[in-house]
Coordinates of C-alpha atoms in Angstrom, one line a residue:
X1 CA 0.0 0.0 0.0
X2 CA 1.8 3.4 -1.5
X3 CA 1.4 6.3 1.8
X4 CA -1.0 9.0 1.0
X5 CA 0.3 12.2 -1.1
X6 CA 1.2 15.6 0.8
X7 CA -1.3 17.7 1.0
X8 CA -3.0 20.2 3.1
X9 CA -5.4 17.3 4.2
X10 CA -2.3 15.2 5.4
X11 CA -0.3 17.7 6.5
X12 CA -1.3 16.3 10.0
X13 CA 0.2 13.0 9.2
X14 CA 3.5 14.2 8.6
X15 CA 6.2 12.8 10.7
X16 CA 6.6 15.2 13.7
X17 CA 11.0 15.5 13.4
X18 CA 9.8 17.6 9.7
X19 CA 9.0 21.4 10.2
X20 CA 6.2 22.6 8.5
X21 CA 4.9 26.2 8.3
X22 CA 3.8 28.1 11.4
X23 CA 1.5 30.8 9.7
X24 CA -2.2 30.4 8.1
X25 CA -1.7 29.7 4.7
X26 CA -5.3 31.0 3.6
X27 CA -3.9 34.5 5.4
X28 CA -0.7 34.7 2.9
X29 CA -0.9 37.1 0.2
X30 CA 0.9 36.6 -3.0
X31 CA 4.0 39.4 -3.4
X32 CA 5.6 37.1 -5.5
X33 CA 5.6 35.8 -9.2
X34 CA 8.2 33.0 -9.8
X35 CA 9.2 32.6 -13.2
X36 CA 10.9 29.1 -14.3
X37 CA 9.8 26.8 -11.1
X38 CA 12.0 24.1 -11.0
X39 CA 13.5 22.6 -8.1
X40 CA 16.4 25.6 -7.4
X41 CA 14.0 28.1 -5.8
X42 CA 11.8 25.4 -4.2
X43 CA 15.3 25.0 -2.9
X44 CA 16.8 28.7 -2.3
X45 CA 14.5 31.6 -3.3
X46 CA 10.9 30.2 -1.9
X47 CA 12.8 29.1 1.1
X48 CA 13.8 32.8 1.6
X49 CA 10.0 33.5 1.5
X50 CA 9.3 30.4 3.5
X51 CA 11.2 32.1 6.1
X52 CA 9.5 35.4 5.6
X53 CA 6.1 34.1 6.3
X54 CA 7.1 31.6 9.6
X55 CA 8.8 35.7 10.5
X56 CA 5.0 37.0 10.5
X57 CA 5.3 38.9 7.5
X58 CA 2.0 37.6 5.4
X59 CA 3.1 39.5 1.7
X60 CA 5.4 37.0 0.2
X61 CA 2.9 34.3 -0.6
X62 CA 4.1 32.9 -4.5
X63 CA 2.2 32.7 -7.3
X64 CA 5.0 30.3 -9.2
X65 CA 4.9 29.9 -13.3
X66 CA 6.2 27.1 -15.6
X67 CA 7.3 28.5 -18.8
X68 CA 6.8 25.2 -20.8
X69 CA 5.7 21.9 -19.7
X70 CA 3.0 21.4 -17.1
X71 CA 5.0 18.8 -15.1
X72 CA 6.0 20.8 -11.8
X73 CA 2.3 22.0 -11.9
X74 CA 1.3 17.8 -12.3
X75 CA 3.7 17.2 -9.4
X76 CA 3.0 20.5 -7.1
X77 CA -0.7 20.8 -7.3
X78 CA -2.2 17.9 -6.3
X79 CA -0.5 18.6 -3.0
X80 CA -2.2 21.8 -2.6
X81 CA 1.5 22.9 -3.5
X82 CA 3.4 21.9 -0.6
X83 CA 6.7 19.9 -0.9
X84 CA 9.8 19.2 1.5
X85 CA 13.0 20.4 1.4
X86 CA 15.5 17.9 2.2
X87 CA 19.1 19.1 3.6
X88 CA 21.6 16.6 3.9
X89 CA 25.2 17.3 4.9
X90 CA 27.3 13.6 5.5
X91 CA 25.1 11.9 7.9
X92 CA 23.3 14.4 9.0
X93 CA 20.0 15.5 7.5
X94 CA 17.2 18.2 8.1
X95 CA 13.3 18.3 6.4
X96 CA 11.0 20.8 6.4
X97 CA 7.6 21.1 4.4
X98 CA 7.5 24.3 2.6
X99 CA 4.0 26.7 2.0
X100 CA 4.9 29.5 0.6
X101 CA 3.9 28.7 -3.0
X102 CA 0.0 28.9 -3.5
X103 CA -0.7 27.7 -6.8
X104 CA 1.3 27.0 -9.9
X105 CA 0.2 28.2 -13.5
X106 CA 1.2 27.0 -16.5
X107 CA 2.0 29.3 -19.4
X108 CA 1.2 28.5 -22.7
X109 CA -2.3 26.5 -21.2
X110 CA -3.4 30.4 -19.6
X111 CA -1.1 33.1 -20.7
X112 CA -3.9 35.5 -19.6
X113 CA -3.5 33.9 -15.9
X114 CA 0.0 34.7 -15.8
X115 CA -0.1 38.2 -16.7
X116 CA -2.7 38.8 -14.4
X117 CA -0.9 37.3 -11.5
X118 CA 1.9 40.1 -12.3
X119 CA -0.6 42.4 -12.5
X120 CA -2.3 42.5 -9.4
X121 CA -1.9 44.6 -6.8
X122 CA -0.4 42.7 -4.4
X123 CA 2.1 41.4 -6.5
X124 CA 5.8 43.2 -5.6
X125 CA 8.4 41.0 -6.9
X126 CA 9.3 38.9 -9.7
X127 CA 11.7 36.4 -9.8
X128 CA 12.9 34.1 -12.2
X129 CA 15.3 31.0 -12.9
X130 CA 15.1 29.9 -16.5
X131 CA 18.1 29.1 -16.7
X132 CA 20.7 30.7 -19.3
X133 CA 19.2 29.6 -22.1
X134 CA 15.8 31.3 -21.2
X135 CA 16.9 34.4 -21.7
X136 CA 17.1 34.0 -25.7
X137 CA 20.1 36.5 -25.6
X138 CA 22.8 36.4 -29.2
X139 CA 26.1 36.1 -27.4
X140 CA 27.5 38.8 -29.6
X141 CA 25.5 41.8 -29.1
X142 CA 23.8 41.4 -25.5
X143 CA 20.6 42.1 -27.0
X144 CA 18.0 39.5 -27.5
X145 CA 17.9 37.0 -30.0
X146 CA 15.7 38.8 -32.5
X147 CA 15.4 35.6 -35.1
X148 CA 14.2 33.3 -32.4
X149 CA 11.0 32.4 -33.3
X150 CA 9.3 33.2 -30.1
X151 CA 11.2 36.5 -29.5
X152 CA 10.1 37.3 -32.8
X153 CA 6.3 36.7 -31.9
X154 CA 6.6 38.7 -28.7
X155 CA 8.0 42.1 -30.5
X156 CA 5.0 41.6 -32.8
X157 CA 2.1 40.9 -30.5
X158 CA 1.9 39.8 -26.8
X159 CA -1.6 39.3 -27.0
X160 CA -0.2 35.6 -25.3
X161 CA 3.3 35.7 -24.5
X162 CA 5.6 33.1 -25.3
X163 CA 9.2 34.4 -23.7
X164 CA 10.2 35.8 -19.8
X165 CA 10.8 38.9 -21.0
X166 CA 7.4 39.3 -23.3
X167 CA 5.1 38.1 -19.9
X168 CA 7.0 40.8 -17.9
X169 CA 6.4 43.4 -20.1
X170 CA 2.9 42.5 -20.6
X171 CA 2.3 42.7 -16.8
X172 CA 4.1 46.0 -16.6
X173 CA 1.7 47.0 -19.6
X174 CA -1.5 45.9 -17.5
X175 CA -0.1 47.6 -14.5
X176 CA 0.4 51.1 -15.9
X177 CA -3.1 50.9 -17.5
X178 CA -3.9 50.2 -14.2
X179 CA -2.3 52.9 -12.3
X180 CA -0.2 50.8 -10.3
X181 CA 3.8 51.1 -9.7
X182 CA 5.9 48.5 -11.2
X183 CA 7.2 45.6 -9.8
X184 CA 11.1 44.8 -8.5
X185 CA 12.5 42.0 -11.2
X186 CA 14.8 39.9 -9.8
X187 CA 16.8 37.5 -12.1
X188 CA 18.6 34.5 -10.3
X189 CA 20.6 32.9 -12.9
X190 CA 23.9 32.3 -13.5
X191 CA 24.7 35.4 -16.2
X192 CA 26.8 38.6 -15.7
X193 CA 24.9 41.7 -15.3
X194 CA 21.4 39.5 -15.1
X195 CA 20.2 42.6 -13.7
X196 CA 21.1 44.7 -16.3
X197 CA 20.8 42.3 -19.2
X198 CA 17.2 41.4 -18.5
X199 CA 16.0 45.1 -18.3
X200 CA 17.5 45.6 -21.5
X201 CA 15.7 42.6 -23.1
X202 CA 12.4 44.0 -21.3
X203 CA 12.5 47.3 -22.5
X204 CA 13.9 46.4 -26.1
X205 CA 10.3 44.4 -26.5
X206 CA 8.2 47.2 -24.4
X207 CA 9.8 49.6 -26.9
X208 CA 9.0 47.3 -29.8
X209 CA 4.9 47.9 -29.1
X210 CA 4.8 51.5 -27.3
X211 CA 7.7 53.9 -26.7
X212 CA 5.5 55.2 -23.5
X213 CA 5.9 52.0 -22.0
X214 CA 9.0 51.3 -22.6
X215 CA 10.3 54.8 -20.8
X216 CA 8.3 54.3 -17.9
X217 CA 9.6 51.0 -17.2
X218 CA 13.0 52.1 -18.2
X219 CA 12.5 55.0 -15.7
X220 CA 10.5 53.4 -12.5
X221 CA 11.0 50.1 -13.0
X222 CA 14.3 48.2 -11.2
X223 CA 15.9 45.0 -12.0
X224 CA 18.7 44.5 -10.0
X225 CA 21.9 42.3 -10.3
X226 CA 22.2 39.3 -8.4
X227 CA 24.3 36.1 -7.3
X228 CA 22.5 33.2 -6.5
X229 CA 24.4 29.8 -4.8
X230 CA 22.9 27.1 -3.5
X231 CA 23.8 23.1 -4.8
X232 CA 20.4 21.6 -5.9
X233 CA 21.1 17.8 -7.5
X234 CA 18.3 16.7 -9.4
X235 CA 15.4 14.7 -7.5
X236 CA 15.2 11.0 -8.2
X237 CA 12.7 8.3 -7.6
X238 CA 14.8 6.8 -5.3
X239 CA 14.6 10.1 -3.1
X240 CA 11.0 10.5 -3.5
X241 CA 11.1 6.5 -2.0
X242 CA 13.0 7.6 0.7
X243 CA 11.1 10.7 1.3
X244 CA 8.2 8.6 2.1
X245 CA 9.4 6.3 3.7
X246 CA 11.2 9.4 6.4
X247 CA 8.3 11.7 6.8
X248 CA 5.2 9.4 5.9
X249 CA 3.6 10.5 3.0
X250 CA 4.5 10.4 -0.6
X251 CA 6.0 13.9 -1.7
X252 CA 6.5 14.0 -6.1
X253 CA 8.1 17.6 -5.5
X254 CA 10.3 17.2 -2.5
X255 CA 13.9 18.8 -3.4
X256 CA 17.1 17.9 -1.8
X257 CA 19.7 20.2 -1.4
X258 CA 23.0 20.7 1.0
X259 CA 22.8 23.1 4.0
X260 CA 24.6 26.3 2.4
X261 CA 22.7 28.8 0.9
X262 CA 23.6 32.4 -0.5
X263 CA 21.5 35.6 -1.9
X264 CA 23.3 38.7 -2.9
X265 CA 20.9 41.4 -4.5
X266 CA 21.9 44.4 -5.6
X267 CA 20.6 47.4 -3.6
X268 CA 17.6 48.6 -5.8
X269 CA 14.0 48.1 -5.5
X270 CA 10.7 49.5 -6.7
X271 CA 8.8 48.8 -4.4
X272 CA 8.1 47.0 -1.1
X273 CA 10.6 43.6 -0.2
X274 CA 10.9 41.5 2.8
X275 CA 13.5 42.3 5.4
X276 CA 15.8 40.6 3.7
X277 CA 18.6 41.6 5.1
X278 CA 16.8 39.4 8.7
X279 CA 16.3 36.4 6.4
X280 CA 19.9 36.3 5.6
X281 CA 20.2 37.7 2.2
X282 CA 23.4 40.4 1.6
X283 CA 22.1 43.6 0.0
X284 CA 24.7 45.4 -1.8
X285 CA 25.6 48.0 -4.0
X286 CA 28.0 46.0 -6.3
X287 CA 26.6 42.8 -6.8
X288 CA 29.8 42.1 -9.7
X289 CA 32.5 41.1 -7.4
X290 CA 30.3 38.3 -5.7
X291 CA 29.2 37.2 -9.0
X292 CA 32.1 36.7 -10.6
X293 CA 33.9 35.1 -7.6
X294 CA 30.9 32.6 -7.3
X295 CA 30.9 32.3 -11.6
X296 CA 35.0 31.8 -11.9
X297 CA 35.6 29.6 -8.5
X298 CA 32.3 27.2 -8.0
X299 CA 30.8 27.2 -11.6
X300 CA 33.9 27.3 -13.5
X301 CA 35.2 24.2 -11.1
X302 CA 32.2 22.5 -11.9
X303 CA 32.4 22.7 -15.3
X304 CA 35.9 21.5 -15.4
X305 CA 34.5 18.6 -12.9
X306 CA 31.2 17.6 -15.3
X307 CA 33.3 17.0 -18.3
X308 CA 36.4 15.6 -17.2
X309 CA 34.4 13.8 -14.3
X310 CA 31.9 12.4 -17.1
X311 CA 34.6 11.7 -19.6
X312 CA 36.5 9.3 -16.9
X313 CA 33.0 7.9 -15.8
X314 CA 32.8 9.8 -12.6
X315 CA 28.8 9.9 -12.6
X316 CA 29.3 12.7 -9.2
X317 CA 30.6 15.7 -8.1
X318 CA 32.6 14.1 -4.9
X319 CA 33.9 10.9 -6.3
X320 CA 36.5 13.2 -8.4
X321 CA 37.4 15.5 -5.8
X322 CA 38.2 12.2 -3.6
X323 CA 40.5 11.6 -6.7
X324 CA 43.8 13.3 -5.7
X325 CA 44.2 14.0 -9.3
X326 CA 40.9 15.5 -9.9
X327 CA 41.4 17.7 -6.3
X328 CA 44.5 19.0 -7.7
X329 CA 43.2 19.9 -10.9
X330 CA 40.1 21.7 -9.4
X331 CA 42.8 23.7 -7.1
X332 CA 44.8 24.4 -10.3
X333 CA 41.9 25.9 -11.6
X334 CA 41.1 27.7 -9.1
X335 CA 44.7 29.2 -8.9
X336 CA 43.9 30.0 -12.5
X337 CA 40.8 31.9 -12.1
X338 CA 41.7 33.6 -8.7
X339 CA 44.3 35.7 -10.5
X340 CA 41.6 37.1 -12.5
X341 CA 39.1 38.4 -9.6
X342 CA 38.6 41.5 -7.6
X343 CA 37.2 40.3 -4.4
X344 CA 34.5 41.9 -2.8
X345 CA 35.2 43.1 0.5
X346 CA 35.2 41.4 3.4
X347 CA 35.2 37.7 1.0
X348 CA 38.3 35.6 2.5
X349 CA 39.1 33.7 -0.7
X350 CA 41.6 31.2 0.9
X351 CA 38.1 30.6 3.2
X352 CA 35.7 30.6 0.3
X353 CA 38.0 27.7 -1.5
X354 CA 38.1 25.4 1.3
X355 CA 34.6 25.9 2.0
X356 CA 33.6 24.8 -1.8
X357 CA 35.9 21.7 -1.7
X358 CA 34.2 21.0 1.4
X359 CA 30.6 21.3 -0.1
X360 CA 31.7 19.3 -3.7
X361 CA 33.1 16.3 -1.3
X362 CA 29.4 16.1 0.7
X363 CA 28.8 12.9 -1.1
X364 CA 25.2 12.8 0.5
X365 CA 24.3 15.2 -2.0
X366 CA 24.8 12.6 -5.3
X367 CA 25.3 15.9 -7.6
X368 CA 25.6 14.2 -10.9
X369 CA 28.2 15.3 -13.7
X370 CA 25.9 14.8 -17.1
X371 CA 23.3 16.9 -14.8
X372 CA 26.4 19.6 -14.5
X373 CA 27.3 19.3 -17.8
X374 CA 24.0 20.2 -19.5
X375 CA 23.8 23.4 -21.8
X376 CA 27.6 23.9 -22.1
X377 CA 27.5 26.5 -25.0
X378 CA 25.2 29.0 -22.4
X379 CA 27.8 28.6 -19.3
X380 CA 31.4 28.5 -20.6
X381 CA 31.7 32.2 -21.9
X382 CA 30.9 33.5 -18.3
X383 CA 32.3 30.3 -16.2
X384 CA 35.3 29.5 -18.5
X385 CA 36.1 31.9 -21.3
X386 CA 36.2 34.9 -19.5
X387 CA 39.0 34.1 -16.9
X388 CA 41.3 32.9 -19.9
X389 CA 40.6 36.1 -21.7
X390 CA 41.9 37.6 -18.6
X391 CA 44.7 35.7 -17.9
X392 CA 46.1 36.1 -21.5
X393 CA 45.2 40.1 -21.7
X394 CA 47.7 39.7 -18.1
X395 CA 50.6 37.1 -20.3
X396 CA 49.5 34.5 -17.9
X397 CA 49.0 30.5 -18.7
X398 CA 45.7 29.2 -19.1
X399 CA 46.3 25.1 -19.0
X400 CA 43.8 24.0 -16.7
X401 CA 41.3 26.5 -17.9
X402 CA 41.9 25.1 -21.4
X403 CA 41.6 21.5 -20.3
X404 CA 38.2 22.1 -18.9
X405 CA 37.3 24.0 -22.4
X406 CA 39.1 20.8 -24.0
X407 CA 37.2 18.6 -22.2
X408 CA 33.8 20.1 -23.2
X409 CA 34.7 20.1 -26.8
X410 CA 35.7 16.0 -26.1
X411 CA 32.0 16.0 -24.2
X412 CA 30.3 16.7 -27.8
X413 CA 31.3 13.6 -29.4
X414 CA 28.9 11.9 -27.2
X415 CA 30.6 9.1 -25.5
X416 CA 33.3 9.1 -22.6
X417 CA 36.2 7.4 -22.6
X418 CA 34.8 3.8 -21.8
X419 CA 32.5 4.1 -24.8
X420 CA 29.3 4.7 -23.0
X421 CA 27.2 6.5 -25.4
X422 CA 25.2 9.8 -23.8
X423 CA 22.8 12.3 -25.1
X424 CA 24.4 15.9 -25.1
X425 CA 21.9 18.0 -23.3
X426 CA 22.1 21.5 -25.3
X427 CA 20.3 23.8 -27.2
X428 CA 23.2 23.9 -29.8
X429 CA 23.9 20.5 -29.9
X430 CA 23.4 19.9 -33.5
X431 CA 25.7 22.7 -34.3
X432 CA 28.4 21.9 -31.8
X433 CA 28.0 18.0 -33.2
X434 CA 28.9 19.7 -36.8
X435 CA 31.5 22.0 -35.3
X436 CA 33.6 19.2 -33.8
X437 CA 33.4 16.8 -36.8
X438 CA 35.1 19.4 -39.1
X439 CA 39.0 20.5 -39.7
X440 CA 41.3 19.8 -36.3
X441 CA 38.9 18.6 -34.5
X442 CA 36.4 21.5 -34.7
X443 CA 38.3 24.4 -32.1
X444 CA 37.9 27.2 -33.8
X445 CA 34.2 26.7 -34.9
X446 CA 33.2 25.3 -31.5
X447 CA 34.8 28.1 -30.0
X448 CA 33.1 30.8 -32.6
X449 CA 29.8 28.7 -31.9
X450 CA 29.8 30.2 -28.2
X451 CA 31.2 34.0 -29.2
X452 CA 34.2 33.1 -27.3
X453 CA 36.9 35.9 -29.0
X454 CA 40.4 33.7 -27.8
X455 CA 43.5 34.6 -29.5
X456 CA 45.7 32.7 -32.0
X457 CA 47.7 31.5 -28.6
X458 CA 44.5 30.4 -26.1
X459 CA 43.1 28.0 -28.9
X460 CA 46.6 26.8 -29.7
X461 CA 46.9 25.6 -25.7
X462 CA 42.8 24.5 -25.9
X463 CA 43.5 22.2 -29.1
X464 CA 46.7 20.6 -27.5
X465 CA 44.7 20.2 -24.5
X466 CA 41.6 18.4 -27.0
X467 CA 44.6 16.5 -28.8
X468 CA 45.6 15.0 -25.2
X469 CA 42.3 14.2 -24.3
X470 CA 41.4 12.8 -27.8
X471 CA 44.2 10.3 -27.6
X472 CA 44.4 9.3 -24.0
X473 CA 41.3 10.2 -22.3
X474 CA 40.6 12.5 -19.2
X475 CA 42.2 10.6 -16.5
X476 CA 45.3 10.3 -18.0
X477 CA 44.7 14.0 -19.2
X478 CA 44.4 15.1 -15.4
X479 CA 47.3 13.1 -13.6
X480 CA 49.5 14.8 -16.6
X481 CA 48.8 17.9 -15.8
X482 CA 48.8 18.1 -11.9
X483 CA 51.8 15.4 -11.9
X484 CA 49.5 13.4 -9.6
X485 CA 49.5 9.5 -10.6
X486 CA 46.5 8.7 -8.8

């Protein structure tokens, strides 16, 4: 017999070592519209507002969007949109059943729904994680993707929306009609100058349908940068087995996650926020420093670690750190990258580095590689590319940064080095698969397929790197480079 499914009805039966909220749910209003709901703000930015509520502070409530497919609606709303956050550390481990969503919409079944949700009143801030991708942004200009088939329907007619930025401009639309301020955008993915970039994209499309609208959101609206870290492994059924079996009834959307958690927003709102400074999130002025730190030292390392990790058949995050090979070359890297960063103040470095080796070697976590390794051509130029561009503008060498760009050249033939055949997970995909296939193994279009301007010297070091790997695989490819035989 399967346990009952979460739900406001069960709530009761939920094992009494979980939290669970400690406010009335029906007395919650809904400040928020979530954009992109997958499991990284069930894990870090609705746990934020989770926290806001349980502080007595009713406004934060979630209205929470799905951009595509209806399956985190199919998984959250049949349990009256609670799910548990699991935190595991080693050994130890921490639940608690999270409220603060209220109902999740699907966009292309009601794109009148969602605009209305950012157009009422009480909503204050919109967030969003839609990943890189999601953005539809050309690499080469900043500006959006104007050939992309739904960008192009949005800057003709958002009658229904198809793209982030169209729904947020035809909210903003609704709310000026309507007399009301604009809403605080807050982008939470991994891009430089989100902020800034996503504004741009807004207002390009407002402008696109009435020049009015475009300067008043240009002029009152506020989209502030942000960093965002927080390790969120993908849920499996296993989990969801386990989950059951610990808190005693069957949760489809639990998330599990480890116990670290970081929020930097830039300083610059529209309207009314949470006291986020109580619930632990740093408000600054200069948002750059802390996302370039977080960009160059924990996403660049776990690019390196997802291709050369996958390539050797490493299927998570801490069995190649326990490698002494692979926690040399992560530490190489990281020497690598360092020299490129201005520090925010107050950041101990030395600190930060030991405390993200620490967090990649919590094996409790099971933070797959292929998960990692997933839309490559939207995460190298910030993670990877930009720290060699700087360290060859400076004269300095760039080889373990180019074996981690190596490696995810190697990671688009498909197959590691056992032969196990894989799927590459990315939007350019086909045209990487072309790139690679043509003269010397493909460097110079894979690397023009991404925008990423290297000179004559970096893709000399990045194809000797790919020639190394080509012929004797990633392992091999690590030890040689660290001088580390095991």
């Amino acid at each position: 017999m399967t346990d009952p499914r979460l739900s406001a009805r069960t709530l009761a039966r939920v094992s009494t070592s979980v939290a669970r909220p400690a406010y009335d749910r029906a007395a919650v209003r809904r400040g928020v519209v979530h954009l992109g709901i997958g499991a990284f703000h069930r894990a870090h930015g609705a746990a934020v507002f989770e926290a806001a509520l349980n502080n007595g502070d009713l406004r934060w409530g979630i209205t929470a969007v799905s951009l595509r497919s209806a399956g985190v609606r199919d998984q959250m709303m049949p349990q009256d949109a609670l799910y548990s956050v699991l935190v595991r550390d080693g050994t130890s481990q921490h639940v608690r059943v999270v409220g603060a969503v209220a109902e999740v919409l699907v966009a292309p079944e009601n794109p009148a729904a969602v605009v209305a949700a950012l157009a009422h009143p009480d909503t204050r801030i919109v967030t969003l994680t839609i990943t890189e991708k999601g953005y539809r942004l050309d690499r080469a200009s900043g500006g959006l993707m104007v050939g992309d088939a739904d960008v192009a329907a949005d800057l003709a007619d958002l009658t229904a929306p198809r793209t982030a930025a169209g729904f947020l401009v035809a909210g903003l639309a609704a709310r000026r009609a309507a007399d009301l301020a604009p809403f605080t955008v807050i982008s939470c993915d991994n891009l430089s100058d989100n902020g800034a970039l996503l504004r741009r994209s807004v207002v390009e499309i407002a402008r696109a349908h009435d020049a009015a609208l475009a300067d008043w959101i240009a002029r009152h609206g506020a989209f502030p940068d942000t960093m965002v870290d927080r390790i969120v492994p993908a849920t499996t059924d296993d989990d969801i087995a386990a989950s059951s079996e610990r808190i005693g009834v069957e949760d489809r959307a639990m998330v599990k996650t480890e116990p670290f958690s970081q929020w930097v927003i830039e300083d610059r709102f529209a309207g009314a926020r949470p006291d986020f400074a109580a619930l632990g999130v740093q408000l600054t002025q200069a948002v750059a420093p802390w996302e370039a730190t977080k960009l160059r030292l924990l996403n660049g390392a776990h690019s390196g670690i997802a291709y050369l990790g996958g390539l050797a058949g490493d299927a998570f995050v801490h069995q190649f750190v326990a490698r002494p090979a692979g926690r040399r070359f992560v530490e190489m890297l990281w020497d690598e990258a360092q020299a490129t960063l201005d520090p925010p103040s107050g950041l101990d470095i030395a600190a930060y580095r030991a405390a993200l080796m620490t967090r990649f070697a919590n094996a409790a976590l099971e933070h797959r590689t292929h998960q990692i390794a997933s839309d490559g051509s939207q995460k190298l130029p910030q993670r990877l590319i930009e720290p060699i561009r700087a360290r060859r503008a400076a004269g300095q060498p760039i080889e373990a940064l180019a074996l981690a760009v190596a490696a995810w050249m190697r990671w688009q033939d498909g197959s590691d080095d056992a032969g196990g055949r894989f799927v590459v997970d990315d939007p350019l995909a086909d045209r990487l698969a072309a790139a690679r296939r043509s003269t010397a193994g493909g460097v110079d279009a894979l690397l023009d397929a991404i925008g990423a301007d290297l000179d004559a010297e970096a893709r000399a070091v990045i194809a000797r790197q790919l020639r190394v790997l080509t012929d004797g695989g990633a392992l091999p490819a690590i030890r040689r480079l660290t001088g580390t035989g095991a």
